[in-house]
Amino acid sequence: MKSRLNEYVKPWVNDIEAYIPGKTIEGYVKLASNENNYGPSPRVMDAIEKAKSVLHIYPHKDDDVREKIAGYCNTKAENIILGNGSDELLDLILKAFKGPCIGLNPSYSWYKIAAGILGEEYLEVNLNDDFTLSSEQFIDKSKRANILFLCNPNNPTGTVIPEDKLREILDENKITVIDEAYYEFYGKSAVPLLKKYDNLIVLRTFAKAFALAGLRIGYGIANSNIIDLLYKVKMPFTTNSVAQEAAISALDDLRYTESRVNKIIKDREILFNKLKQKFRAFRSHANFVLIDTTPIKSKEFYEWFLERGIIIRNLGKFNGFRGEYCRISVGTSDENRAFIRALEEL
Ligand SMILES: Cc1ncc(COP(=O)(O)O)c(C=O)c1O
């Protein structure tokens, strides 16, 4: 029988370039997905163990988790929405609000893919050569868009947008998403701006600093009218009960996360200084470092480490930029030393 797939598929779905996650191979050091390789705190592990006894009932602690997060963010529970990772919140924003959308290039690739899935136009503004943002250019092009995606610190560059530029962009009064997945490594947040701007949505995750990537839990912080709209388009129960218990315990044990984050920041500087001796490296405010591997091809650079049991992220070329890029996540101190040894042999 002749396939009729092409008649049935939504035309824009054909154009989507599927998301490619960082490779994971058992036994390899993984520095490819900006995870926190120290893992979560022992208190979180205990909470996960206890959560086993409630697996037969639907997750029911959304309100407790929202309350807890509100305390962490110095806001109210009505300003918090939970998601199955912060990726789910991007999806909810795109479901609730009308496009076109606009984002930075390069930036977290899921914004464009998530917009494409819902058939929304996605415009891009190239960052400057050093990956800083020209806010005039962004504001100019965003006149055509309704939803603005900013990532601060930006993945994969590690660069940040200063608050005065954020304010200029927010003054345009578009739905403005500031993705703070790496907030804990930077320390500065747009959350205080929520008092002035009801068009702002800040996204955060437990996947990075809190080392809970496998449990899929993230959250959004916004004006309660936005939160209510996002809850309308959200499937129930997307944050599972184990993740809920883990998130509460992680926030009960902030000192543990802070100590690991501080270690990662120190190690990031060591890694940056080593990389900078050989390549063009970009100063990062997150838990990874981006480099231009020129004169080596990024694929060759990536393979050099893969052959030595270390997985990094080969990003290749960025549209509109010279150079070829790889991103290296900061692992544990031992893992970073292994990476640096392999780098020195290169
Ligand atoms: C900027 C940014 N936002 C969101 C995510 C995904 O977060 P989550 O695991 O909470 O869906 C990532 C993961 O790499 C990211 O880099």
PDB file of C-alpha atoms and ligand atoms in Angstrom, residues 33 85-87 108 111 151 155 179 181-182 205 207-208 216-218, ligand 1:
ATOM      1  CA  SER A  33      24.795  18.377  28.830  1.00  0.00           C
ATOM      2  CA  GLY A  85      11.524  20.347  33.239  1.00  0.00           C
ATOM      3  CA  SER A  86      11.591  23.972  32.188  1.00  0.00           C
ATOM      4  CA  ASP A  87      11.189  22.654  28.633  1.00  0.00           C
ATOM      5  CA  TYR A 108      19.319  27.116  23.458  1.00  0.00           C
ATOM      6  CA  TYR A 111      13.128  27.482  21.674  1.00  0.00           C
ATOM      7  CA  CYS A 151      18.570  33.038  27.932  1.00  0.00           C
ATOM      8  CA  ASN A 155      23.483  28.449  26.521  1.00  0.00           C
ATOM      9  CA  ASP A 179      15.445  31.514  30.826  1.00  0.00           C
ATOM     10  CA  ALA A 181      18.429  27.629  33.812  1.00  0.00           C
ATOM     11  CA  TYR A 182      21.968  28.536  34.976  1.00  0.00           C
ATOM     12  CA  THR A 205      15.173  24.337  36.518  1.00  0.00           C
ATOM     13  CA  ALA A 207      18.256  20.025  36.301  1.00  0.00           C
ATOM     14  CA  LYS A 208      21.476  22.023  36.572  1.00  0.00           C
ATOM     15  CA  ARG A 216      12.424  16.480  35.057  1.00  0.00           C
ATOM     16  CA  ILE A 217      11.338  19.386  37.193  1.00  0.00           C
ATOM     17  CA  GLY A 218      11.480  23.078  36.379  1.00  0.00           C
TER      18      GLY A 218
HETATM   19  C1  LIG B   1      18.943  27.313  28.666  1.00  0.00           C
HETATM   20  C2  LIG B   1      18.274  26.037  28.998  1.00  0.00           C
HETATM   21  N1  LIG B   1      16.982  26.040  29.298  1.00  0.00           N
HETATM   22  C3  LIG B   1      16.347  24.905  29.597  1.00  0.00           C
HETATM   23  C4  LIG B   1      17.008  23.695  29.600  1.00  0.00           C
HETATM   24  C5  LIG B   1      16.244  22.459  29.910  1.00  0.00           C
HETATM   25  O1  LIG B   1      15.900  22.427  31.218  1.00  0.00           O
HETATM   26  P1  LIG B   1      15.022  21.247  31.791  1.00  0.00           P
HETATM   27  O2  LIG B   1      15.903  20.065  31.927  1.00  0.00           O
HETATM   28  O3  LIG B   1      14.538  21.779  33.082  1.00  0.00           O
HETATM   29  O4  LIG B   1      13.904  21.024  30.808  1.00  0.00           O
HETATM   30  C6  LIG B   1      18.346  23.641  29.278  1.00  0.00           C
HETATM   31  C7  LIG B   1      19.065  22.360  29.254  1.00  0.00           C
HETATM   32  O5  LIG B   1      20.132  22.211  28.788  1.00  0.00           O
HETATM   33  C8  LIG B   1      18.999  24.844  28.977  1.00  0.00           C
HETATM   34  O6  LIG B   1      20.283  24.863  28.656  1.00  0.00           O
END
